[in-house]
């Protein structure tokens, strides 16, 4: 029952992250299309677990050209795990970022229950949501699979590794914070986002 409730909520959060686009502009991916996208995301067919890391540190020139951008740097870790109970691959995300004019490292995380395509077939996206109505985002890939394109409207965030239920902070998209292009890099670059030692070791493994 809980899983059935999460699906429409996550999809609604994702559609909200599409900003000006309408829900009718998307369709659910077929299992084969989702499998193809996962292979692109993880640079090969994922096994029991798989990871993809994307990073962007915005330089002074970029920030000067985007004076309203609040984010100075961002890391995205996309993870896949095959659950024993249903033998299905489940995707999730974690984001770590720093604000431009605020101290501290901030995080957000959630599950990605939907893979959708634009009706014209031009883009595939993972639809992801943060628990407890914490907003959502869409994750697409560039055509060469070397970059992740993150689109968001609003997502709940917290100080690094200090999530609390009553934390009301959010990263809200403005004119320069709705779409982020992050470059694929070695998984070790996302080690700070690891949940535990086992995952940390996996991310650092060459």
mmCIF file of C-alpha atoms in Angstrom:
data_model
loop_
_atom_site.group_PDB
_atom_site.id
_atom_site.type_symbol
_atom_site.label_atom_id
_atom_site.label_comp_id
_atom_site.label_asym_id
_atom_site.label_seq_id
_atom_site.Cartn_x
_atom_site.Cartn_y
_atom_site.Cartn_z
ATOM 1 C CA UNK A 1 0.000 0.000 0.000
ATOM 2 C CA UNK A 2 2.780 2.438 0.934
ATOM 3 C CA UNK A 3 4.599 1.776 -2.370
ATOM 4 C CA UNK A 4 1.360 2.296 -4.329
ATOM 5 C CA UNK A 5 0.873 5.672 -2.666
ATOM 6 C CA UNK A 6 4.456 6.781 -3.315
ATOM 7 C CA UNK A 7 4.224 6.271 -7.076
ATOM 8 C CA UNK A 8 1.626 8.953 -7.900
ATOM 9 C CA UNK A 9 3.169 11.345 -5.360
ATOM 10 C CA UNK A 10 6.632 10.958 -6.879
ATOM 11 C CA UNK A 11 5.253 11.381 -10.371
ATOM 12 C CA UNK A 12 3.341 14.506 -9.369
ATOM 13 C CA UNK A 13 6.489 15.937 -7.806
ATOM 14 C CA UNK A 14 8.406 15.206 -10.967
ATOM 15 C CA UNK A 15 5.804 16.840 -13.195
ATOM 16 C CA UNK A 16 5.971 19.873 -10.889
ATOM 17 C CA UNK A 17 9.705 19.985 -11.564
ATOM 18 C CA UNK A 18 8.981 20.253 -15.272
ATOM 19 C CA UNK A 19 8.086 23.908 -14.653
ATOM 20 C CA UNK A 20 6.365 25.305 -17.775
ATOM 21 C CA UNK A 21 5.848 21.884 -19.331
ATOM 22 C CA UNK A 22 2.529 20.111 -18.944
ATOM 23 C CA UNK A 23 1.939 16.568 -17.710
ATOM 24 C CA UNK A 24 0.510 15.770 -21.141
ATOM 25 C CA UNK A 25 3.939 16.362 -22.660
ATOM 26 C CA UNK A 26 5.209 13.112 -21.120
ATOM 27 C CA UNK A 27 4.450 9.416 -21.260
ATOM 28 C CA UNK A 28 5.606 6.563 -19.063
ATOM 29 C CA UNK A 29 8.599 4.683 -20.480
ATOM 30 C CA UNK A 30 8.186 1.047 -21.405
ATOM 31 C CA UNK A 31 10.286 -1.499 -19.457
ATOM 32 C CA UNK A 32 12.652 -1.766 -22.441
ATOM 33 C CA UNK A 33 13.021 2.027 -22.666
ATOM 34 C CA UNK A 34 13.678 2.278 -18.920
ATOM 35 C CA UNK A 35 16.279 -0.493 -19.173
ATOM 36 C CA UNK A 36 18.029 1.328 -22.012
ATOM 37 C CA UNK A 37 18.073 4.555 -20.024
ATOM 38 C CA UNK A 38 19.500 2.789 -16.958
ATOM 39 C CA UNK A 39 22.298 1.351 -19.110
ATOM 40 C CA UNK A 40 23.080 4.871 -20.305
ATOM 41 C CA UNK A 41 22.955 6.305 -16.779
ATOM 42 C CA UNK A 42 25.303 3.705 -15.287
ATOM 43 C CA UNK A 43 27.540 3.316 -18.364
ATOM 44 C CA UNK A 44 26.523 -0.319 -18.733
ATOM 45 C CA UNK A 45 23.917 -2.773 -17.505
ATOM 46 C CA UNK A 46 23.676 -2.256 -13.713
ATOM 47 C CA UNK A 47 24.229 -5.275 -11.489
ATOM 48 C CA UNK A 48 22.858 -5.595 -7.974
ATOM 49 C CA UNK A 49 24.093 -2.073 -7.256
ATOM 50 C CA UNK A 50 25.328 0.711 -9.517
ATOM 51 C CA UNK A 51 26.312 4.361 -9.168
ATOM 52 C CA UNK A 52 26.719 7.411 -11.384
ATOM 53 C CA UNK A 53 28.326 10.650 -10.164
ATOM 54 C CA UNK A 54 27.943 14.107 -11.715
ATOM 55 C CA UNK A 55 29.591 17.299 -10.459
ATOM 56 C CA UNK A 56 29.663 21.010 -11.296
ATOM 57 C CA UNK A 57 31.633 23.779 -9.614
ATOM 58 C CA UNK A 58 30.579 27.073 -11.116
ATOM 59 C CA UNK A 59 33.449 29.420 -11.862
ATOM 60 C CA UNK A 60 33.498 33.181 -11.363
ATOM 61 C CA UNK A 61 32.780 33.852 -15.038
ATOM 62 C CA UNK A 62 29.651 31.696 -15.030
ATOM 63 C CA UNK A 63 28.378 33.238 -11.802
ATOM 64 C CA UNK A 64 29.008 36.733 -13.138
ATOM 65 C CA UNK A 65 26.864 35.873 -16.159
ATOM 66 C CA UNK A 66 24.115 34.477 -13.891
ATOM 67 C CA UNK A 67 23.890 36.969 -10.999
ATOM 68 C CA UNK A 68 20.628 35.468 -9.686
ATOM 69 C CA UNK A 69 21.997 31.934 -9.387
ATOM 70 C CA UNK A 70 22.004 30.824 -5.745
ATOM 71 C CA UNK A 71 23.996 27.578 -6.145
ATOM 72 C CA UNK A 72 27.797 27.729 -6.353
ATOM 73 C CA UNK A 73 28.489 23.993 -6.689
ATOM 74 C CA UNK A 74 26.531 20.760 -6.893
ATOM 75 C CA UNK A 75 27.118 17.013 -6.753
ATOM 76 C CA UNK A 76 24.590 14.423 -7.879
ATOM 77 C CA UNK A 77 24.811 10.732 -7.015
ATOM 78 C CA UNK A 78 22.328 8.468 -8.807
ATOM 79 C CA UNK A 79 22.137 4.964 -7.353
ATOM 80 C CA UNK A 80 20.519 1.699 -8.412
ATOM 81 C CA UNK A 81 19.823 -1.360 -6.298
ATOM 82 C CA UNK A 82 18.037 -4.593 -7.155
ATOM 83 C CA UNK A 83 15.784 -5.565 -4.231
ATOM 84 C CA UNK A 84 15.628 -9.202 -3.218
ATOM 85 C CA UNK A 85 11.880 -9.114 -2.558
ATOM 86 C CA UNK A 86 10.782 -8.052 -6.045
ATOM 87 C CA UNK A 87 13.944 -8.574 -8.153
ATOM 88 C CA UNK A 88 13.385 -5.087 -9.607
ATOM 89 C CA UNK A 89 15.920 -2.289 -10.070
ATOM 90 C CA UNK A 90 15.154 0.746 -7.909
ATOM 91 C CA UNK A 91 16.777 4.134 -8.550
ATOM 92 C CA UNK A 92 17.412 6.880 -6.028
ATOM 93 C CA UNK A 93 19.273 10.181 -5.909
ATOM 94 C CA UNK A 94 21.309 12.277 -3.522
ATOM 95 C CA UNK A 95 22.354 15.861 -4.112
ATOM 96 C CA UNK A 96 24.956 17.848 -2.217
ATOM 97 C CA UNK A 97 25.436 21.538 -2.896
ATOM 98 C CA UNK A 98 26.754 24.827 -1.620
ATOM 99 C CA UNK A 99 25.018 28.141 -1.850
ATOM 100 C CA UNK A 100 26.725 31.122 -3.359
ATOM 101 C CA UNK A 101 26.127 33.506 -0.457
ATOM 102 C CA UNK A 102 25.495 31.150 2.459
ATOM 103 C CA UNK A 103 27.832 29.001 4.526
ATOM 104 C CA UNK A 104 27.441 25.243 4.959
ATOM 105 C CA UNK A 105 26.987 22.103 2.904
ATOM 106 C CA UNK A 106 23.409 21.129 2.078
ATOM 107 C CA UNK A 107 21.868 17.819 1.001
ATOM 108 C CA UNK A 108 18.688 16.380 -0.415
ATOM 109 C CA UNK A 109 17.724 12.843 -1.373
ATOM 110 C CA UNK A 110 14.843 10.688 -2.498
ATOM 111 C CA UNK A 111 13.572 7.874 -4.692
ATOM 112 C CA UNK A 112 13.146 7.797 -8.465
ATOM 113 C CA UNK A 113 10.065 5.729 -9.280
ATOM 114 C CA UNK A 114 9.372 6.835 -12.827
ATOM 115 C CA UNK A 115 11.201 6.917 -16.120
ATOM 116 C CA UNK A 116 9.331 9.125 -18.580
ATOM 117 C CA UNK A 117 9.815 10.349 -22.123
ATOM 118 C CA UNK A 118 8.735 13.551 -23.772
ATOM 119 C CA UNK A 119 5.959 12.802 -26.237
ATOM 120 C CA UNK A 120 8.235 13.662 -29.166
ATOM 121 C CA UNK A 121 10.840 11.224 -27.854
ATOM 122 C CA UNK A 122 13.534 13.894 -27.617
ATOM 123 C CA UNK A 123 14.393 13.291 -23.953
ATOM 124 C CA UNK A 124 14.155 10.606 -21.291
ATOM 125 C CA UNK A 125 14.054 11.555 -17.615
ATOM 126 C CA UNK A 126 14.057 9.917 -14.231
ATOM 127 C CA UNK A 127 11.238 11.320 -12.117
ATOM 128 C CA UNK A 128 12.380 11.639 -8.490
ATOM 129 C CA UNK A 129 10.717 12.825 -5.305
ATOM 130 C CA UNK A 130 11.728 13.738 -1.758
ATOM 131 C CA UNK A 131 9.672 12.036 0.985
ATOM 132 C CA UNK A 132 6.968 13.854 2.969
ATOM 133 C CA UNK A 133 5.928 16.124 0.106
ATOM 134 C CA UNK A 134 9.453 17.485 -0.179
ATOM 135 C CA UNK A 135 9.218 18.318 -3.869
ATOM 136 C CA UNK A 136 10.956 16.607 -6.731
ATOM 137 C CA UNK A 137 13.217 16.818 -9.724
ATOM 138 C CA UNK A 138 13.824 15.316 -13.130
ATOM 139 C CA UNK A 139 17.163 13.850 -14.207
ATOM 140 C CA UNK A 140 17.992 13.517 -17.898
ATOM 141 C CA UNK A 141 21.233 12.803 -19.755
ATOM 142 C CA UNK A 142 22.949 14.739 -22.514
ATOM 143 C CA UNK A 143 23.017 12.997 -25.886
ATOM 144 C CA UNK A 144 26.601 11.846 -25.327
ATOM 145 C CA UNK A 145 25.747 10.630 -21.770
ATOM 146 C CA UNK A 146 28.578 12.742 -20.331
ATOM 147 C CA UNK A 147 26.326 15.149 -18.446
ATOM 148 C CA UNK A 148 23.226 15.011 -16.279
ATOM 149 C CA UNK A 149 20.518 17.634 -16.785
ATOM 150 C CA UNK A 150 18.723 18.323 -13.490
ATOM 151 C CA UNK A 151 15.414 20.186 -13.530
ATOM 152 C CA UNK A 152 13.665 21.240 -10.338
ATOM 153 C CA UNK A 153 10.933 23.501 -9.039
ATOM 154 C CA UNK A 154 11.458 23.107 -5.298
ATOM 155 C CA UNK A 155 13.050 20.407 -3.128
ATOM 156 C CA UNK A 156 13.439 20.143 0.632
ATOM 157 C CA UNK A 157 17.076 20.429 1.747
ATOM 158 C CA UNK A 158 18.959 20.101 5.021
ATOM 159 C CA UNK A 159 22.413 20.667 6.423
ATOM 160 C CA UNK A 160 24.775 17.845 5.417
ATOM 161 C CA UNK A 161 23.764 14.612 7.183
ATOM 162 C CA UNK A 162 21.443 16.483 9.555
ATOM 163 C CA UNK A 163 17.983 15.851 8.132
ATOM 164 C CA UNK A 164 15.077 16.478 10.500
ATOM 165 C CA UNK A 165 11.328 16.141 9.929
ATOM 166 C CA UNK A 166 10.674 19.737 10.936
ATOM 167 C CA UNK A 167 13.358 21.233 8.682
ATOM 168 C CA UNK A 168 11.494 23.557 6.315
ATOM 169 C CA UNK A 169 14.437 24.670 4.191
ATOM 170 C CA UNK A 170 14.122 24.280 0.428
ATOM 171 C CA UNK A 171 16.076 24.956 -2.725
ATOM 172 C CA UNK A 172 13.589 26.862 -4.855
ATOM 173 C CA UNK A 173 14.128 27.404 -8.544
ATOM 174 C CA UNK A 174 14.549 30.981 -9.661
ATOM 175 C CA UNK A 175 15.441 32.352 -13.063
ATOM 176 C CA UNK A 176 18.948 30.842 -12.787
ATOM 177 C CA UNK A 177 18.400 27.812 -10.524
ATOM 178 C CA UNK A 178 15.817 25.696 -12.335
ATOM 179 C CA UNK A 179 18.139 23.726 -14.622
ATOM 180 C CA UNK A 180 21.629 22.442 -13.786
ATOM 181 C CA UNK A 181 24.038 20.712 -16.147
ATOM 182 C CA UNK A 182 26.473 18.533 -14.198
ATOM 183 C CA UNK A 183 29.431 16.677 -15.706
ATOM 184 C CA UNK A 184 29.940 12.937 -15.281
ATOM 185 C CA UNK A 185 33.015 12.144 -13.214
ATOM 186 C CA UNK A 186 34.588 9.347 -11.189
ATOM 187 C CA UNK A 187 32.238 7.955 -8.551
ATOM 188 C CA UNK A 188 34.772 8.762 -5.841
ATOM 189 C CA UNK A 189 33.924 12.451 -6.335
ATOM 190 C CA UNK A 190 30.545 11.702 -4.724
ATOM 191 C CA UNK A 191 32.006 9.843 -1.738
ATOM 192 C CA UNK A 192 30.805 12.591 0.622
ATOM 193 C CA UNK A 193 27.230 11.578 -0.235
ATOM 194 C CA UNK A 194 27.704 7.924 0.801
ATOM 195 C CA UNK A 195 25.295 6.537 3.405
ATOM 196 C CA UNK A 196 27.659 4.061 5.053
ATOM 197 C CA UNK A 197 31.124 2.497 4.887
ATOM 198 C CA UNK A 198 30.031 -0.238 2.486
ATOM 199 C CA UNK A 199 28.722 2.298 0.006
ATOM 200 C CA UNK A 200 31.750 4.523 0.525
ATOM 201 C CA UNK A 201 34.018 1.611 -0.365
ATOM 202 C CA UNK A 202 31.963 0.902 -3.486
ATOM 203 C CA UNK A 203 32.231 4.502 -4.633
ATOM 204 C CA UNK A 204 35.984 4.553 -4.099
ATOM 205 C CA UNK A 205 36.519 1.212 -5.863
ATOM 206 C CA UNK A 206 38.113 1.634 -9.293
#
